[in-house]
Amino acid sequence: MELTQTGESGSYTFGTLKAFSAGIFADVVVTENLSIQPGLYYTIKGLKLDEVVLDFEFEPGFTGSLQTKIDNKITYVELPVHFLYNGNINAGKFFLGAGPFAAAAISAKNKGKVFSSATMGGNTITDTQDVDEKVEIGKEDGIKRFDYGATALAGFRFNSGFLLSAGYDYGLANIYFGNDGSVTKTRTFTVSAGFSF
């Protein structure tokens, strides 16, 4: 039997990908209120597809559907350089700053599930497949090796050395290869706790 696709519709739902980051930094004092903070981090970025639904109609009475739930995780070694303003209060110092970052991808993978169904003549067949695949880095069907962008952050350093901060990385590079004109850039919100010696 020869099939002809007559129609397709789709919807996409994105979620927040929760991931891990760890690293070290140095705080180089320039003046009483200004400092430069270079760092080196192991960080995971990516994309969470909560639901991608594609519905097909091949011919009257023969329909199909694909539902995908995927976490796309890319592990980077990242080098940020933050320029900070530091303000003193009794309990410690608050800081506000921004600066550039450069990152190199060292691994990437997709993990999740694909649910499919096909209906013909009132009969429906369903299937579920696990997805756990490596994504190539630096090749045409994968992701690009390097990312870069800008970071903004704010936080508080207690007199004991314990610190809390929040930051936002705004990626400027299109990290995926592709000839369809689409652009994918990293956007990462971080909440961090650490200790400054």
Short mmCIF file of C-alpha atoms in Angstrom, two decimals:
data_model
loop_
_atom_site.label_atom_id
_atom_site.label_comp_id
_atom_site.label_asym_id
_atom_site.label_seq_id
_atom_site.Cartn_x
_atom_site.Cartn_y
_atom_site.Cartn_z
CA MET A 1 0.00 0.00 0.00
CA GLU A 2 1.37 3.43 -0.94
CA LEU A 3 0.91 6.16 1.68
CA THR A 4 0.59 9.85 1.00
CA GLN A 5 0.96 12.37 3.82
CA THR A 6 -1.91 14.84 3.60
CA GLY A 7 -1.49 16.93 6.74
CA GLU A 8 0.59 17.63 9.84
CA SER A 9 0.18 19.71 12.98
CA GLY A 10 2.44 20.14 15.98
CA SER A 11 2.87 21.81 19.36
CA TYR A 12 5.88 22.40 21.60
CA THR A 13 6.01 22.85 25.38
CA PHE A 14 9.30 23.82 27.07
CA GLY A 15 10.28 23.38 30.70
CA THR A 16 13.09 24.47 33.00
CA LEU A 17 16.14 22.21 32.94
CA LYS A 18 17.70 21.85 36.39
CA ALA A 19 21.41 21.05 36.25
CA PHE A 20 24.66 21.09 38.22
CA SER A 21 27.59 23.49 38.20
CA ALA A 22 30.81 23.67 40.22
CA GLY A 23 33.99 25.69 40.02
CA ILE A 24 36.58 28.00 41.49
CA PHE A 25 37.21 31.73 41.21
CA ALA A 26 39.65 34.41 42.33
CA ASP A 27 38.63 37.85 43.56
CA VAL A 28 41.28 40.39 42.52
CA VAL A 29 40.83 43.68 44.39
CA VAL A 30 41.32 46.79 42.22
CA THR A 31 39.99 49.45 44.58
CA GLU A 32 38.00 49.41 47.81
CA ASN A 33 34.76 48.92 45.87
CA LEU A 34 35.89 47.36 42.59
CA SER A 35 37.24 43.88 41.89
CA ILE A 36 37.79 41.49 38.98
CA GLN A 37 36.64 37.91 39.40
CA PRO A 38 37.92 35.35 36.86
CA GLY A 39 36.70 31.78 37.31
CA LEU A 40 36.77 28.27 35.91
CA TYR A 41 33.58 26.20 36.03
CA TYR A 42 32.23 22.79 35.11
CA THR A 43 28.65 23.54 34.12
CA ILE A 44 25.68 21.87 32.44
CA LYS A 45 23.35 23.78 30.15
CA GLY A 46 20.68 22.65 27.75
CA LEU A 47 17.03 22.38 26.93
CA LYS A 48 14.03 20.60 28.42
CA LEU A 49 11.26 19.66 26.01
CA ASP A 50 8.33 18.82 28.25
CA GLU A 51 6.23 17.85 25.26
CA VAL A 52 6.59 17.86 21.50
CA VAL A 53 3.47 16.58 19.78
CA LEU A 54 3.26 15.93 16.04
CA ASP A 55 0.01 14.68 14.53
CA PHE A 56 -0.08 13.25 11.01
CA GLU A 57 -2.81 12.33 8.58
CA PHE A 58 -1.52 10.05 5.84
CA GLU A 59 -4.89 9.48 4.20
CA PRO A 60 -8.50 9.49 5.43
CA GLY A 61 -8.84 6.96 8.23
CA PHE A 62 -5.07 6.57 8.77
CA THR A 63 -3.58 8.91 11.38
CA GLY A 64 -0.48 8.92 13.53
CA SER A 65 0.97 10.83 16.46
CA LEU A 66 4.42 11.30 18.01
CA GLN A 67 4.92 12.67 21.53
CA THR A 68 8.47 13.39 22.70
CA LYS A 69 9.80 14.28 26.17
CA ILE A 70 13.54 15.01 26.03
CA ASP A 71 16.25 16.56 28.22
CA ASN A 72 19.12 17.91 26.14
CA LYS A 73 22.19 18.39 28.38
CA ILE A 74 25.48 19.94 27.27
CA THR A 75 28.47 19.90 29.61
CA TYR A 76 30.84 22.85 29.29
CA VAL A 77 34.11 24.01 30.77
CA GLU A 78 33.40 27.72 31.19
CA LEU A 79 35.66 30.70 31.83
CA PRO A 80 33.82 33.83 33.03
CA VAL A 81 35.44 37.15 33.95
CA HIS A 82 33.23 39.32 36.18
CA PHE A 83 33.78 42.99 36.94
CA LEU A 84 32.21 43.65 40.35
CA TYR A 85 31.11 46.57 42.45
CA ASN A 86 31.34 45.71 46.17
CA GLY A 87 29.49 47.53 48.93
CA ASN A 88 30.18 47.12 52.65
CA ILE A 89 27.53 46.66 55.32
CA ASN A 90 27.82 45.29 58.87
CA ALA A 91 27.22 41.63 58.00
CA GLY A 92 29.55 41.55 54.99
CA LYS A 93 29.60 42.77 51.38
CA PHE A 94 27.02 42.82 48.62
CA PHE A 95 28.25 42.71 45.05
CA LEU A 96 26.84 43.50 41.62
CA GLY A 97 28.61 42.83 38.36
CA ALA A 98 28.78 41.65 34.80
CA GLY A 99 31.29 40.40 32.29
CA PRO A 100 31.98 38.07 29.37
CA PHE A 101 32.23 34.30 29.35
CA ALA A 102 33.69 31.72 26.97
CA ALA A 103 32.86 28.02 27.13
CA ALA A 104 33.93 24.79 25.42
CA ALA A 105 31.56 21.81 25.18
CA ILE A 106 33.04 18.50 26.37
CA SER A 107 29.97 16.25 26.16
CA ALA A 108 26.31 16.35 25.15
CA LYS A 109 23.39 13.95 25.23
CA ASN A 110 19.65 13.60 24.76
CA LYS A 111 17.67 11.55 27.26
CA GLY A 112 13.94 10.93 27.48
CA LYS A 113 11.07 9.06 25.84
CA VAL A 114 9.19 8.99 22.53
CA PHE A 115 5.57 7.82 22.49
CA SER A 116 4.02 6.92 19.13
CA SER A 117 0.59 5.80 18.00
CA ALA A 118 -1.03 4.91 14.68
CA THR A 119 -4.73 4.47 14.03
CA MET A 120 -6.25 2.77 10.98
CA GLY A 121 -9.71 1.33 10.54
CA GLY A 122 -10.56 1.88 14.20
CA ASN A 123 -7.47 -0.04 15.42
CA THR A 124 -4.72 1.81 17.34
CA ILE A 125 -1.15 0.62 17.86
CA THR A 126 1.03 2.36 20.47
CA ASP A 127 4.74 2.16 21.22
CA THR A 128 7.19 3.72 23.71
CA GLN A 129 10.92 4.06 23.11
CA ASP A 130 13.62 5.25 25.50
CA VAL A 131 16.04 7.86 24.18
CA ASP A 132 19.58 7.91 25.58
CA GLU A 133 21.90 9.12 22.87
CA LYS A 134 25.16 10.99 22.59
CA VAL A 135 25.10 14.24 20.63
CA GLU A 136 28.11 14.86 18.41
CA ILE A 137 30.23 17.94 19.12
CA GLY A 138 31.82 19.88 16.27
CA LYS A 139 30.08 17.90 13.51
CA GLU A 140 27.34 18.91 11.08
CA ASP A 141 24.55 16.93 12.77
CA GLY A 142 25.50 17.96 16.31
CA ILE A 143 26.40 21.06 18.31
CA LYS A 144 29.22 23.53 17.94
CA ARG A 145 32.22 23.25 20.25
CA PHE A 146 32.31 26.83 21.55
CA ASP A 147 29.84 29.15 23.21
CA TYR A 148 30.33 32.73 24.38
CA GLY A 149 28.26 35.52 25.81
CA ALA A 150 27.75 37.81 28.79
CA THR A 151 26.92 37.23 32.45
CA ALA A 152 25.23 39.42 35.04
CA LEU A 153 25.30 38.52 38.73
CA ALA A 154 24.49 39.76 42.20
CA GLY A 155 25.11 38.34 45.63
CA PHE A 156 26.21 38.71 49.20
CA ARG A 157 29.45 37.65 50.91
CA PHE A 158 29.14 37.26 54.67
CA ASN A 159 32.04 38.17 56.97
CA SER A 160 32.55 34.44 57.58
CA GLY A 161 33.36 33.96 53.87
CA PHE A 162 30.11 32.17 53.00
CA LEU A 163 28.46 33.66 49.93
CA LEU A 164 25.21 33.43 48.02
CA SER A 165 24.70 34.69 44.48
CA ALA A 166 22.35 34.62 41.51
CA GLY A 167 23.38 35.09 37.91
CA TYR A 168 22.19 35.03 34.34
CA ASP A 169 24.23 33.85 31.34
CA TYR A 170 23.14 35.27 27.98
CA GLY A 171 24.69 33.22 25.19
CA LEU A 172 25.47 34.98 21.91
CA ALA A 173 26.59 32.02 19.78
CA ASN A 174 24.28 29.83 17.69
CA ILE A 175 25.29 26.50 19.22
CA TYR A 176 23.61 24.13 16.72
CA PHE A 177 24.57 23.41 13.14
CA GLY A 178 21.70 23.63 10.67
CA ASN A 179 20.70 24.92 7.28
CA ASP A 180 17.06 25.65 8.08
CA GLY A 181 17.73 29.17 9.37
CA SER A 182 16.92 28.32 13.00
CA VAL A 183 19.02 29.81 15.80
CA THR A 184 19.59 28.21 19.21
CA LYS A 185 21.37 30.14 21.97
CA THR A 186 22.00 29.32 25.61
CA ARG A 187 20.11 31.14 28.37
CA THR A 188 21.02 30.09 31.91
CA PHE A 189 19.80 31.29 35.31
CA THR A 190 21.99 30.21 38.25
CA VAL A 191 21.69 30.21 42.02
CA SER A 192 24.99 29.52 43.79
CA ALA A 193 26.39 28.97 47.25
CA GLY A 194 30.09 28.89 48.07
CA PHE A 195 32.92 29.93 50.31
CA SER A 196 35.48 32.67 49.80
CA PHE A 197 38.86 32.42 51.54
#
